[in-house]
Every structure is written in C-alpha cells, then in structure tokens.
PDB file of C-alpha atoms in Angstrom:
ATOM      1  CA  MET X  10      21.699   1.369   6.603  1.00 85.00           C
ATOM      2  CA  LEU X  11      20.469   2.020   3.065  1.00 95.00           C
ATOM      3  CA  GLN X  12      20.668   5.612   1.891  1.00 95.00           C
ATOM      4  CA  ASP X  13      19.980   6.974  -1.566  1.00 93.00           C
ATOM      5  CA  ARG X  14      21.943   9.736  -3.290  1.00 93.00           C
ATOM      6  CA  PHE X  15      19.567  12.355  -1.883  1.00 93.00           C
ATOM      7  CA  GLY X  16      20.296  11.383   1.703  1.00 94.00           C
ATOM      8  CA  ARG X  17      17.010   9.545   2.326  1.00 94.00           C
ATOM      9  CA  THR X  18      17.151   6.444   4.509  1.00 95.00           C
ATOM     10  CA  ILE X  19      15.361   3.473   2.923  1.00 95.00           C
ATOM     11  CA  ASP X  20      13.947   1.278   5.662  1.00 96.00           C
ATOM     12  CA  TYR X  21      10.613   0.142   4.209  1.00 95.00           C
ATOM     13  CA  LEU X  22       9.907  -2.571   1.607  1.00 97.00           C
ATOM     14  CA  ARG X  23       6.478  -3.042   0.087  1.00 96.00           C
ATOM     15  CA  LEU X  24       6.282  -6.590  -1.178  1.00 97.00           C
ATOM     16  CA  SER X  25       3.645  -7.652  -3.708  1.00 97.00           C
ATOM     17  CA  VAL X  26       2.916 -11.374  -3.568  1.00 97.00           C
ATOM     18  CA  THR X  27       0.364 -11.371  -6.414  1.00 96.00           C
ATOM     19  CA  ASP X  28      -0.972  -9.047  -9.079  1.00 94.00           C
ATOM     20  CA  ARG X  29      -4.375 -10.766  -8.973  1.00 94.00           C
ATOM     21  CA  CYS X  30      -7.400  -9.472  -7.098  1.00 93.00           C
ATOM     22  CA  ASP X  31     -10.967 -10.595  -6.490  1.00 95.00           C
ATOM     23  CA  LEU X  32     -12.187  -6.995  -6.906  1.00 95.00           C
ATOM     24  CA  ARG X  33     -11.772  -4.592  -9.826  1.00 92.00           C
ATOM     25  CA  CYS X  34     -11.522  -1.178  -8.212  1.00 89.00           C
ATOM     26  CA  SER X  35     -11.942   1.440 -10.904  1.00 86.00           C
ATOM     27  CA  TYR X  36      -8.708   3.331 -10.141  1.00 87.00           C
ATOM     28  CA  CYS X  37      -6.565   0.202  -9.783  1.00 84.00           C
ATOM     29  CA  LEU X  38      -7.424  -2.560 -12.244  1.00 79.00           C
ATOM     30  CA  PRO X  39      -9.375  -2.265 -15.513  1.00 74.00           C
ATOM     31  CA  ALA X  40     -12.503  -4.406 -15.614  1.00 73.00           C
ATOM     32  CA  ARG X  41     -11.401  -6.381 -18.679  1.00 76.00           C
ATOM     33  CA  PHE X  42      -7.693  -6.651 -17.924  1.00 76.00           C
ATOM     34  CA  LYS X  43      -6.271 -10.168 -18.349  1.00 79.00           C
ATOM     35  CA  GLY X  44      -2.535  -9.577 -18.647  1.00 79.00           C
ATOM     36  CA  PHE X  45      -1.578 -11.038 -15.294  1.00 88.00           C
ATOM     37  CA  GLU X  46       1.910 -12.324 -14.581  1.00 91.00           C
ATOM     38  CA  GLU X  47       2.463 -16.034 -15.273  1.00 94.00           C
ATOM     39  CA  PRO X  48       2.748 -18.077 -12.036  1.00 94.00           C
ATOM     40  CA  ALA X  49       6.085 -19.456 -13.255  1.00 96.00           C
ATOM     41  CA  HIS X  50       7.402 -15.881 -13.033  1.00 96.00           C
ATOM     42  CA  TRP X  51       6.235 -15.337  -9.455  1.00 97.00           C
ATOM     43  CA  LEU X  52       8.945 -15.318  -6.847  1.00 98.00           C
ATOM     44  CA  SER X  53       8.680 -18.432  -4.706  1.00 98.00           C
ATOM     45  CA  PHE X  54       8.381 -18.090  -0.939  1.00 98.00           C
ATOM     46  CA  ALA X  55      12.025 -19.124  -0.613  1.00 98.00           C
ATOM     47  CA  GLU X  56      13.075 -16.445  -3.114  1.00 98.00           C
ATOM     48  CA  ILE X  57      10.972 -13.812  -1.363  1.00 98.00           C
ATOM     49  CA  ARG X  58      12.559 -14.693   1.961  1.00 98.00           C
ATOM     50  CA  ARG X  59      16.042 -14.365   0.463  1.00 98.00           C
ATOM     51  CA  VAL X  60      15.264 -10.897  -0.845  1.00 98.00           C
ATOM     52  CA  VAL X  61      13.678  -9.750   2.412  1.00 98.00           C
ATOM     53  CA  ALA X  62      16.608 -11.179   4.384  1.00 98.00           C
ATOM     54  CA  ALA X  63      18.988  -9.199   2.179  1.00 98.00           C
ATOM     55  CA  PHE X  64      17.002  -6.008   2.779  1.00 98.00           C
ATOM     56  CA  ALA X  65      16.889  -6.735   6.508  1.00 98.00           C
ATOM     57  CA  ALA X  66      20.670  -7.163   6.576  1.00 98.00           C
ATOM     58  CA  LEU X  67      20.927  -3.707   5.010  1.00 97.00           C
ATOM     59  CA  GLY X  68      18.762  -2.063   7.664  1.00 96.00           C
ATOM     60  CA  VAL X  69      15.222  -2.388   6.341  1.00 97.00           C
ATOM     61  CA  ARG X  70      12.982  -2.980   9.357  1.00 95.00           C
ATOM     62  CA  ARG X  71       9.487  -2.609   7.873  1.00 97.00           C
ATOM     63  CA  VAL X  72       7.847  -4.917   5.348  1.00 97.00           C
ATOM     64  CA  ARG X  73       4.302  -4.661   4.018  1.00 97.00           C
ATOM     65  CA  LEU X  74       2.673  -7.551   2.133  1.00 98.00           C
ATOM     66  CA  THR X  75       0.606  -6.215  -0.754  1.00 97.00           C
ATOM     67  CA  GLY X  76      -0.970  -7.170  -4.062  1.00 93.00           C
ATOM     68  CA  GLY X  77      -3.357  -7.246  -5.934  1.00 93.00           C
ATOM     69  CA  GLU X  78      -5.058  -8.951  -3.042  1.00 97.00           C
ATOM     70  CA  PRO X  79      -2.270 -10.695  -1.095  1.00 98.00           C
ATOM     71  CA  LEU X  80      -4.607 -13.160   0.628  1.00 98.00           C
ATOM     72  CA  LEU X  81      -5.281 -14.784  -2.749  1.00 98.00           C
ATOM     73  CA  ARG X  82      -1.701 -16.124  -2.659  1.00 98.00           C
ATOM     74  CA  LYS X  83      -1.898 -19.675  -1.333  1.00 97.00           C
ATOM     75  CA  ASP X  84      -0.429 -20.235   2.136  1.00 98.00           C
ATOM     76  CA  LEU X  85       0.277 -16.564   2.740  1.00 98.00           C
ATOM     77  CA  PRO X  86       0.352 -16.963   6.556  1.00 98.00           C
ATOM     78  CA  GLN X  87       3.208 -19.439   6.034  1.00 98.00           C
ATOM     79  CA  LEU X  88       5.194 -16.774   4.188  1.00 98.00           C
ATOM     80  CA  ALA X  89       4.355 -14.215   6.867  1.00 98.00           C
ATOM     81  CA  ALA X  90       5.691 -16.510   9.591  1.00 98.00           C
ATOM     82  CA  SER X  91       8.904 -17.033   7.626  1.00 98.00           C
ATOM     83  CA  LEU X  92       9.420 -13.282   7.231  1.00 98.00           C
ATOM     84  CA  SER X  93       8.498 -12.542  10.831  1.00 98.00           C
ATOM     85  CA  ALA X  94      11.270 -14.886  11.940  1.00 98.00           C
ATOM     86  CA  LEU X  95      13.794 -12.498  10.349  1.00 98.00           C
ATOM     87  CA  GLY X  96      13.305 -10.145  13.292  1.00 96.00           C
ATOM     88  CA  LEU X  97      11.568  -7.288  11.505  1.00 97.00           C
ATOM     89  CA  ASP X  98      10.217  -4.423  13.589  1.00 96.00           C
ATOM     90  CA  ASP X  99       6.989  -4.247  11.610  1.00 97.00           C
ATOM     91  CA  LEU X 100       5.280  -6.779   9.325  1.00 98.00           C
ATOM     92  CA  SER X 101       1.965  -5.500   7.989  1.00 98.00           C
ATOM     93  CA  LEU X 102      -0.569  -6.315   5.281  1.00 98.00           C
ATOM     94  CA  SER X 103      -2.643  -4.323   2.800  1.00 97.00           C
ATOM     95  CA  THR X 104      -5.914  -6.020   1.882  1.00 98.00           C
ATOM     96  CA  ASN X 105      -9.416  -5.444   0.545  1.00 98.00           C
ATOM     97  CA  ALA X 106     -10.687  -7.520   3.515  1.00 98.00           C
ATOM     98  CA  THR X 107     -12.776  -9.979   1.488  1.00 98.00           C
ATOM     99  CA  GLN X 108     -10.666 -12.867   2.836  1.00 98.00           C
ATOM    100  CA  LEU X 109      -9.917 -11.502   6.313  1.00 98.00           C
ATOM    101  CA  LEU X 110     -12.709 -13.367   8.103  1.00 98.00           C
ATOM    102  CA  ARG X 111     -10.942 -16.578   7.137  1.00 98.00           C
ATOM    103  CA  PHE X 112      -7.340 -15.497   7.632  1.00 98.00           C
ATOM    104  CA  ALA X 113      -7.200 -12.872  10.404  1.00 98.00           C
ATOM    105  CA  PRO X 114      -6.339 -15.246  13.300  1.00 98.00           C
ATOM    106  CA  ALA X 115      -3.697 -17.082  11.243  1.00 98.00           C
ATOM    107  CA  LEU X 116      -2.099 -13.804  10.174  1.00 98.00           C
ATOM    108  CA  LYS X 117      -1.867 -12.642  13.781  1.00 98.00           C
ATOM    109  CA  GLN X 118      -0.332 -15.946  14.838  1.00 98.00           C
ATOM    110  CA  ALA X 119       2.151 -15.735  11.947  1.00 98.00           C
ATOM    111  CA  GLY X 120       3.489 -12.398  13.158  1.00 98.00           C
ATOM    112  CA  VAL X 121       1.565  -9.863  11.094  1.00 98.00           C
ATOM    113  CA  THR X 122       1.111  -6.919  13.437  1.00 96.00           C
ATOM    114  CA  ARG X 123      -1.510  -4.812  11.666  1.00 97.00           C
ATOM    115  CA  VAL X 124      -3.537  -4.417   8.495  1.00 98.00           C
ATOM    116  CA  ASN X 125      -4.546  -1.609   6.146  1.00 97.00           C
ATOM    117  CA  VAL X 126      -7.927  -2.157   4.526  1.00 98.00           C
ATOM    118  CA  SER X 127      -8.858  -0.525   1.222  1.00 97.00           C
ATOM    119  CA  LEU X 128     -12.405   0.744   1.744  1.00 98.00           C
ATOM    120  CA  ASP X 129     -13.794   3.578  -0.359  1.00 97.00           C
ATOM    121  CA  SER X 130     -17.361   3.795   0.943  1.00 98.00           C
ATOM    122  CA  LEU X 131     -19.729   2.460   3.588  1.00 98.00           C
ATOM    123  CA  ASP X 132     -22.605   2.557   1.123  1.00 98.00           C
ATOM    124  CA  ARG X 133     -23.253  -0.827  -0.484  1.00 98.00           C
ATOM    125  CA  ALA X 134     -24.219   0.532  -3.913  1.00 98.00           C
ATOM    126  CA  CYS X 135     -21.355   3.022  -4.071  1.00 97.00           C
ATOM    127  CA  LEU X 136     -18.863   0.378  -2.952  1.00 98.00           C
ATOM    128  CA  ALA X 137     -20.106  -2.094  -5.558  1.00 97.00           C
ATOM    129  CA  GLY X 138     -19.805   0.573  -8.231  1.00 96.00           C
ATOM    130  CA  ILE X 139     -16.167   1.178  -7.329  1.00 95.00           C
ATOM    131  CA  THR X 140     -15.103  -2.439  -6.777  1.00 96.00           C
ATOM    132  CA  GLY X 141     -17.045  -4.068  -9.593  1.00 94.00           C
ATOM    133  CA  ARG X 142     -19.107  -6.411  -7.402  1.00 95.00           C
ATOM    134  CA  ASP X 143     -21.128  -6.518  -4.205  1.00 97.00           C
ATOM    135  CA  ALA X 144     -18.622  -7.612  -1.566  1.00 98.00           C
ATOM    136  CA  HIS X 145     -20.003  -5.401   1.234  1.00 98.00           C
ATOM    137  CA  THR X 146     -20.874  -8.242   3.622  1.00 98.00           C
ATOM    138  CA  ALA X 147     -17.554 -10.049   3.213  1.00 98.00           C
ATOM    139  CA  ILE X 148     -15.533  -6.839   3.563  1.00 98.00           C
ATOM    140  CA  PHE X 149     -17.174  -5.718   6.796  1.00 98.00           C
ATOM    141  CA  ALA X 150     -17.038  -9.219   8.275  1.00 98.00           C
ATOM    142  CA  GLY X 151     -13.323  -9.224   7.468  1.00 98.00           C
ATOM    143  CA  ILE X 152     -12.743  -5.829   9.057  1.00 98.00           C
ATOM    144  CA  MET X 153     -14.406  -6.918  12.279  1.00 98.00           C
ATOM    145  CA  ALA X 154     -12.441 -10.174  12.255  1.00 98.00           C
ATOM    146  CA  ALA X 155      -9.222  -8.175  11.992  1.00 98.00           C
ATOM    147  CA  LYS X 156     -10.336  -5.990  14.894  1.00 98.00           C
ATOM    148  CA  ALA X 157     -11.115  -9.081  16.992  1.00 98.00           C
ATOM    149  CA  ALA X 158      -7.700 -10.562  16.145  1.00 98.00           C
ATOM    150  CA  GLU X 159      -6.068  -7.283  17.274  1.00 98.00           C
ATOM    151  CA  LEU X 160      -4.406  -6.609  13.934  1.00 98.00           C
ATOM    152  CA  THR X 161      -4.091  -3.016  15.013  1.00 95.00           C
ATOM    153  CA  PRO X 162      -3.884  -0.126  14.565  1.00 95.00           C
ATOM    154  CA  LEU X 163      -6.266  -0.939  11.737  1.00 98.00           C
ATOM    155  CA  LYS X 164      -6.233   1.697   9.005  1.00 97.00           C
ATOM    156  CA  LEU X 165      -8.950   2.269   6.447  1.00 98.00           C
ATOM    157  CA  ASN X 166      -7.542   3.537   3.152  1.00 97.00           C
ATOM    158  CA  MET X 167     -10.095   5.563   1.194  1.00 97.00           C
ATOM    159  CA  VAL X 168      -9.273   6.865  -2.283  1.00 95.00           C
ATOM    160  CA  ALA X 169     -11.259  10.097  -2.425  1.00 95.00           C
ATOM    161  CA  MET X 170     -12.827  10.651  -5.855  1.00 94.00           C
ATOM    162  CA  ARG X 171     -14.687  13.716  -6.985  1.00 94.00           C
ATOM    163  CA  GLY X 172     -18.319  12.951  -7.812  1.00 94.00           C
ATOM    164  CA  VAL X 173     -17.931   9.307  -6.783  1.00 95.00           C
ATOM    165  CA  ASN X 174     -17.509   8.945  -3.020  1.00 96.00           C
ATOM    166  CA  GLU X 175     -16.729  12.392  -1.633  1.00 96.00           C
ATOM    167  CA  GLN X 176     -20.145  12.411   0.058  1.00 97.00           C
ATOM    168  CA  ASP X 177     -19.031   9.383   2.089  1.00 97.00           C
ATOM    169  CA  ILE X 178     -15.970  10.980   3.693  1.00 98.00           C
ATOM    170  CA  ILE X 179     -17.713  12.190   6.853  1.00 98.00           C
ATOM    171  CA  PRO X 180     -19.563   8.872   7.414  1.00 98.00           C
ATOM    172  CA  MET X 181     -16.250   7.045   6.941  1.00 98.00           C
ATOM    173  CA  ALA X 182     -14.572   9.296   9.498  1.00 98.00           C
ATOM    174  CA  GLU X 183     -17.377   8.711  12.009  1.00 98.00           C
ATOM    175  CA  PHE X 184     -17.261   4.950  11.418  1.00 98.00           C
ATOM    176  CA  ALA X 185     -13.488   4.881  11.919  1.00 98.00           C
ATOM    177  CA  MET X 186     -13.708   6.860  15.153  1.00 97.00           C
ATOM    178  CA  GLN X 187     -16.510   4.645  16.442  1.00 97.00           C
ATOM    179  CA  HIS X 188     -14.309   1.543  16.083  1.00 97.00           C
ATOM    180  CA  SER X 189     -10.937   3.127  16.960  1.00 96.00           C
ATOM    181  CA  PHE X 190      -9.738   2.701  13.381  1.00 98.00           C
ATOM    182  CA  ILE X 191      -7.602   5.261  11.566  1.00 97.00           C
ATOM    183  CA  LEU X 192      -9.045   6.708   8.384  1.00 98.00           C
ATOM    184  CA  ARG X 193      -6.545   7.640   5.684  1.00 97.00           C
ATOM    185  CA  LEU X 194      -7.733   9.674   2.725  1.00 97.00           C
ATOM    186  CA  ILE X 195      -5.724   9.248  -0.467  1.00 94.00           C
ATOM    187  CA  GLU X 196      -5.568  11.320  -3.627  1.00 92.00           C
ATOM    188  CA  ALA X 197      -5.973   9.300  -6.821  1.00 86.00           C
ATOM    189  CA  MET X 198      -2.767   8.891  -8.833  1.00 76.00           C
ATOM    190  CA  PRO X 199      -2.474   8.571 -12.642  1.00 69.00           C
ATOM    191  CA  MET X 200      -1.242   4.977 -12.557  1.00 56.00           C
ATOM    192  CA  GLY X 201      -2.141   3.415 -15.905  1.00 54.00           C
ATOM    193  CA  GLU X 202      -5.257   4.191 -17.894  1.00 57.00           C
ATOM    194  CA  SER X 203      -7.558   3.367 -14.971  1.00 56.00           C
ATOM    195  CA  GLY X 204      -5.767   5.794 -12.682  1.00 51.00           C
ATOM    196  CA  ARG X 205      -5.758   8.587 -15.270  1.00 54.00           C
ATOM    197  CA  ASN X 206      -9.509   8.186 -15.739  1.00 60.00           C
ATOM    198  CA  THR X 207     -10.212   8.595 -12.022  1.00 68.00           C
ATOM    199  CA  ALA X 208     -11.811  11.908 -11.016  1.00 82.00           C
ATOM    200  CA  PHE X 209      -9.178  13.669  -8.904  1.00 83.00           C
ATOM    201  CA  LEU X 210     -10.194  15.285  -5.619  1.00 91.00           C
ATOM    202  CA  ASP X 211      -7.789  17.743  -3.974  1.00 93.00           C
ATOM    203  CA  LEU X 212      -7.586  16.818  -0.295  1.00 95.00           C
ATOM    204  CA  GLY X 213      -6.608  20.315   0.824  1.00 94.00           C
ATOM    205  CA  PRO X 214     -10.192  21.630   1.035  1.00 95.00           C
ATOM    206  CA  VAL X 215     -11.337  18.234   2.372  1.00 97.00           C
ATOM    207  CA  ARG X 216      -8.840  18.504   5.220  1.00 96.00           C
ATOM    208  CA  GLU X 217     -10.057  22.001   6.063  1.00 97.00           C
ATOM    209  CA  MET X 218     -13.643  20.738   6.176  1.00 98.00           C
ATOM    210  CA  LEU X 219     -12.744  17.834   8.459  1.00 98.00           C
ATOM    211  CA  VAL X 220     -10.648  20.042  10.734  1.00 97.00           C
ATOM    212  CA  GLN X 221     -13.715  22.226  11.291  1.00 97.00           C
ATOM    213  CA  ARG X 222     -16.108  19.292  11.641  1.00 97.00           C
ATOM    214  CA  PHE X 223     -14.082  17.306  14.173  1.00 98.00           C
ATOM    215  CA  ALA X 224     -11.867  20.057  15.676  1.00 98.00           C
ATOM    216  CA  LEU X 225      -8.814  18.195  14.399  1.00 98.00           C
ATOM    217  CA  GLN X 226      -5.315  19.120  15.502  1.00 96.00           C
ATOM    218  CA  PRO X 227      -2.091  18.298  13.578  1.00 94.00           C
ATOM    219  CA  GLU X 228      -0.053  15.479  15.044  1.00 89.00           C
ATOM    220  CA  VAL X 229       3.459  14.215  14.458  1.00 74.00           C
ATOM    221  CA  ILE X 230       3.043  10.483  14.899  1.00 64.00           C
ATOM    222  CA  GLU X 231       4.829   7.299  13.890  1.00 60.00           C
ATOM    223  CA  LEU X 232       2.188   4.940  12.527  1.00 58.00           C
ATOM    224  CA  GLY X 233       4.014   2.624  10.181  1.00 59.00           C
ATOM    225  CA  GLY X 234       6.532   4.755   8.351  1.00 69.00           C
ATOM    226  CA  GLY X 235       4.243   5.661   5.466  1.00 74.00           C
ATOM    227  CA  PRO X 236       3.525   9.013   3.804  1.00 83.00           C
ATOM    228  CA  ALA X 237       0.366  10.088   5.650  1.00 89.00           C
ATOM    229  CA  ARG X 238       0.181  13.356   7.566  1.00 92.00           C
ATOM    230  CA  TYR X 239      -2.036  12.811  10.605  1.00 95.00           C
ATOM    231  CA  TRP X 240      -4.552  14.942  12.465  1.00 97.00           C
ATOM    232  CA  LYS X 241      -6.294  13.964  15.719  1.00 97.00           C
ATOM    233  CA  THR X 242      -9.429  14.810  17.646  1.00 97.00           C
ATOM    234  CA  PRO X 243      -9.022  16.833  20.854  1.00 96.00           C
ATOM    235  CA  ASP X 244      -9.362  13.705  23.016  1.00 94.00           C
ATOM    236  CA  GLY X 245      -6.674  11.954  20.952  1.00 91.00           C
ATOM    237  CA  LEU X 246      -8.930   8.986  20.216  1.00 91.00           C
ATOM    238  CA  GLY X 247      -9.750   9.764  16.585  1.00 96.00           C
ATOM    239  CA  ARG X 248      -7.155  10.138  13.822  1.00 96.00           C
ATOM    240  CA  ILE X 249      -7.359  10.943  10.131  1.00 97.00           C
ATOM    241  CA  GLY X 250      -4.385  10.745   7.786  1.00 95.00           C
ATOM    242  CA  PHE X 251      -4.006  12.520   4.449  1.00 95.00           C
ATOM    243  CA  ILE X 252      -1.902  11.072   1.628  1.00 92.00           C
ATOM    244  CA  THR X 253      -1.453  13.779  -1.008  1.00 89.00           C
ATOM    245  CA  PRO X 254       0.895  12.667  -3.806  1.00 78.00           C
ATOM    246  CA  MET X 255      -0.674  15.135  -6.242  1.00 74.00           C
ATOM    247  CA  SER X 256      -1.434  18.336  -4.317  1.00 73.00           C
ATOM    248  CA  GLN X 257       1.399  18.157  -1.776  1.00 70.00           C
ATOM    249  CA  HIS X 258       3.902  15.429  -2.602  1.00 70.00           C
ATOM    250  CA  PHE X 259       6.068  13.847   0.088  1.00 69.00           C
ATOM    251  CA  CYS X 260       8.994  12.700  -2.057  1.00 82.00           C
ATOM    252  CA  ALA X 261      11.610  14.448   0.094  1.00 82.00           C
ATOM    253  CA  SER X 262      10.889  12.011   2.920  1.00 83.00           C
ATOM    254  CA  CYS X 263      10.280   8.875   0.832  1.00 89.00           C
ATOM    255  CA  ASN X 264      11.707   5.856   2.675  1.00 91.00           C
ATOM    256  CA  ARG X 265      10.383   2.958   0.605  1.00 92.00           C
ATOM    257  CA  VAL X 266      10.820   0.777  -2.445  1.00 94.00           C
ATOM    258  CA  ARG X 267       8.524  -1.848  -3.984  1.00 94.00           C
ATOM    259  CA  LEU X 268       9.106  -5.422  -5.090  1.00 97.00           C
ATOM    260  CA  THR X 269       6.576  -6.865  -7.544  1.00 95.00           C
ATOM    261  CA  VAL X 270       5.441 -10.475  -7.674  1.00 96.00           C
ATOM    262  CA  ASP X 271       7.833 -11.185 -10.571  1.00 96.00           C
ATOM    263  CA  GLY X 272      10.838  -9.909  -8.618  1.00 97.00           C
ATOM    264  CA  THR X 273      11.144  -6.453 -10.165  1.00 96.00           C
ATOM    265  CA  LEU X 274      12.371  -3.857  -7.699  1.00 96.00           C
ATOM    266  CA  HIS X 275      10.723  -0.496  -8.379  1.00 92.00           C
ATOM    267  CA  LEU X 276      12.485   2.489  -6.853  1.00 90.00           C
ATOM    268  CA  CYS X 277       9.605   4.950  -7.273  1.00 85.00           C
ATOM    269  CA  LEU X 278       5.869   4.514  -7.740  1.00 77.00           C
ATOM    270  CA  GLY X 279       5.791   7.321 -10.281  1.00 70.00           C
ATOM    271  CA  GLN X 280       8.946   6.575 -12.296  1.00 72.00           C
ATOM    272  CA  GLU X 281      10.202   3.635 -14.354  1.00 75.00           C
ATOM    273  CA  HIS X 282      13.506   3.068 -12.526  1.00 82.00           C
ATOM    274  CA  SER X 283      13.673  -0.642 -11.697  1.00 90.00           C
ATOM    275  CA  VAL X 284      15.973  -3.638 -11.308  1.00 95.00           C
ATOM    276  CA  ALA X 285      15.027  -7.250 -12.135  1.00 97.00           C
ATOM    277  CA  LEU X 286      16.011  -9.518  -9.233  1.00 98.00           C
ATOM    278  CA  ARG X 287      14.340 -12.761 -10.353  1.00 98.00           C
ATOM    279  CA  PRO X 288      16.934 -13.673 -13.026  1.00 98.00           C
ATOM    280  CA  LEU X 289      19.737 -13.098 -10.520  1.00 98.00           C
ATOM    281  CA  LEU X 290      18.049 -15.256  -7.895  1.00 98.00           C
ATOM    282  CA  ARG X 291      17.527 -18.093 -10.365  1.00 98.00           C
ATOM    283  CA  GLN X 292      21.117 -17.835 -11.546  1.00 98.00           C
ATOM    284  CA  GLY X 293      22.282 -18.541  -7.998  1.00 98.00           C
ATOM    285  CA  ILE X 294      23.459 -15.112  -6.859  1.00 98.00           C
ATOM    286  CA  SER X 295      25.130 -15.140  -3.441  1.00 98.00           C
ATOM    287  CA  ASP X 296      23.650 -13.316  -0.467  1.00 98.00           C
ATOM    288  CA  GLU X 297      26.543 -10.833  -0.472  1.00 98.00           C
ATOM    289  CA  ALA X 298      26.154 -10.116  -4.175  1.00 98.00           C
ATOM    290  CA  LEU X 299      22.391  -9.730  -3.776  1.00 98.00           C
ATOM    291  CA  GLN X 300      22.938  -7.120  -1.092  1.00 98.00           C
ATOM    292  CA  GLN X 301      25.335  -5.267  -3.384  1.00 98.00           C
ATOM    293  CA  VAL X 302      22.768  -5.285  -6.210  1.00 98.00           C
ATOM    294  CA  ILE X 303      20.231  -3.780  -3.803  1.00 98.00           C
ATOM    295  CA  ARG X 304      22.708  -1.091  -2.731  1.00 97.00           C
ATOM    296  CA  GLU X 305      23.350  -0.187  -6.368  1.00 96.00           C
ATOM    297  CA  ALA X 306      19.627  -0.209  -7.124  1.00 95.00           C
ATOM    298  CA  ILE X 307      18.945   2.311  -4.367  1.00 95.00           C
ATOM    299  CA  GLU X 308      21.297   4.693  -6.189  1.00 93.00           C
ATOM    300  CA  LEU X 309      18.750   4.710  -9.046  1.00 90.00           C
ATOM    301  CA  LYS X 310      15.951   6.013  -6.832  1.00 89.00           C
ATOM    302  CA  PRO X 311      14.853   9.346  -8.371  1.00 87.00           C
ATOM    303  CA  GLU X 312      14.332  12.533  -6.419  1.00 83.00           C
ATOM    304  CA  ARG X 313      10.585  12.635  -7.047  1.00 68.00           C
ATOM    305  CA  HIS X 314       7.701  11.435  -9.178  1.00 60.00           C
ATOM    306  CA  GLU X 315       6.250  13.388 -12.096  1.00 53.00           C
ATOM    307  CA  PHE X 316       2.560  12.613 -11.738  1.00 51.00           C
ATOM    308  CA  ASN X 317       1.600  16.238 -12.282  1.00 50.00           C
ATOM    309  CA  GLU X 318       4.099  17.043 -15.036  1.00 50.00           C
ATOM    310  CA  ALA X 319       3.762  13.764 -16.971  1.00 49.00           C
ATOM    311  CA  PRO X 320       0.554  11.966 -15.941  1.00 47.00           C
ATOM    312  CA  GLN X 321       0.749   9.690 -18.997  1.00 51.00           C
ATOM    313  CA  LYS X 322       4.212   8.417 -18.065  1.00 49.00           C
ATOM    314  CA  ILE X 323       3.317   5.360 -15.983  1.00 50.00           C
ATOM    315  CA  ILE X 324       1.430   2.798 -18.036  1.00 49.00           C
ATOM    316  CA  ARG X 325       1.505  -0.035 -15.469  1.00 52.00           C
ATOM    317  CA  PHE X 326      -1.576  -0.358 -13.264  1.00 54.00           C
ATOM    318  CA  MET X 327      -1.437  -0.027  -9.508  1.00 58.00           C
ATOM    319  CA  SER X 328      -2.209  -3.734  -9.067  1.00 57.00           C
ATOM    320  CA  GLN X 329       0.881  -4.584 -11.126  1.00 61.00           C
ATOM    321  CA  THR X 330       3.191  -2.500  -8.945  1.00 67.00           C
ATOM    322  CA  GLY X 331       1.750  -3.294  -5.521  1.00 62.00           C
ATOM    323  CA  GLY X 332       0.067  -0.932  -3.107  1.00 61.00           C
TER     324      GLY X 332
END
C-alpha cells in the first residue's frame, strides 16, 4: 500500500499516452501550440506496462488512460489489454469521443470498463467555439457507441465557464439523465496560459441552482475514486458530480498521481514536484528498484495545490500533464 507523508493512500494512476489531440479546447491547449513531445521520448507500451506493474505491486488498483486524446495513440486497445491482464480493479479512459465510434467495441474487449467524455456543450456552435472545430457529429456518434458497448457508467465532464457555456448546464444535465449518463461539472484551473485565460465559474451557486431544479440530494458514492462530490435525483436514476479545485479543494483526500507520455511522474496537478522515470527505465532499472523509486517519489507529494494563491505557478498546459 502506497501512503504519502500526510497519511493519504495512493491507489490511482492517471496515465497519459500522448500529449497530442485532434481538438484544441480553449482551456487545455493553445490554438497555435506546437511544442509536443518527440515520439522518441514517449514511453513504449512495454515501458508503460512495467511502470503500471510496479504501481500495481505497490497497491494501485485504478488506472485511467488519458492524453491529449489517448485514442490517437496507435494500437491503444493493445496497450489496454496488456494493462488489464495485470489484474487491476478498474481500467478506464478519458476521451473527447471523436474516435469512440471506431474504437468503443475494441476497448470493451480489451478490458476498459468505462469512459469519461469531455463535453462542454450540446450546442454545435458553442462546442465548436470551445474545441476549435466542428466535431459535433463525431463526438455524439462516439458517445452513443460507448453506450452501446456498455463502457459504463459513462461520465460527461463539462468544464463550466462563465459567459461561455453556463447557459448549457441545465440542457447537459437533462441530456445526461435521459441517457443514464453522469454529468460532472468542473471548475476551470489555471493550468498554463490557456487555463489562466479561462473565465472561472464558481460551482457553489450552480450546485444550489441544480439542487432546486432537480431536487438533488447529496450522495456518498464510489464512482471511480476521483474527486467529484455527487448529488442524485430522488429516484436515484440521475446523478451530477461537482469537481471544485478552486472554490472547495479536495486535496486532503487526494489519492492519485499522474504519469506523462515522456515518463515524468507528477505528484500533484498544481505543483511542480515530479520524478523522471524514462531515463531509469532505459538504463535498465530492476523491478524492485523501480518500486523503491516510486515509494520515494510519493514522499514528494505536497499537501495541496496553490491554484488560488499562485495561479501563475504552473506553466505546463493540461494536455501536457494528462487529464
């Protein structure tokens, strides 16, 4: 069991397999950014499996494949099958859904249990304005393909932005309930210049509005080990989660670390503490020594982020860290 110096159990690894994406969401990746990681610096599938196996041996039971857009990484279902064979309790995927129509059945067969889809609006024009192109048809075809493949519970992640898509929150909630999806509303974080330029929307008043609209009740529920606080409709069929890193941070219960495509282990989304694993892997580190490096890295995990106190601190974009 991995525990940090603040007594938190670390049982969740978010694994970025690429920093590239076929969309350019305004809060995630600048429209003209070209500084992507060189493919020679990407961890190979064999190297990724070694790292995940080391985490699994130390008690990590949940792994999420992220990006960028992870389905742009060639043969991703092959990697998923390799990781699933390690006996994880939960192997999930974060995606923008543009490629899901093609890959949903293969992901299910490979052992991916569920997907989170980044979707910030149902409105075609609003969505295109946020993502940088009109991908509405592909995204919704992908979402329905994931539903048909039973990659569930399917969660819709909506970054709520003041003056941009706040008018779409109620339609998103109704859409999610109609299809038995879970809507998760997320406060924008100051990750890189793009994140700092995003219009922040405090989810506290939004939650109060939705509680009144749908008669929501608070619920303690295990839905993937993430940071969302969930509310449900009286019949228990509709759920909305709130992820509030800015207005009500959840650092005291943080159970996760992130591995980027180049093998850098980040201990906190909002701090710079990190350990480079790729050089060690390519120098032939043993499995036992790799586990010890991970144990020592967990000791670097800070108590909390400083998004409010030092919003300019993190210069890397969200797509570079992994969702």
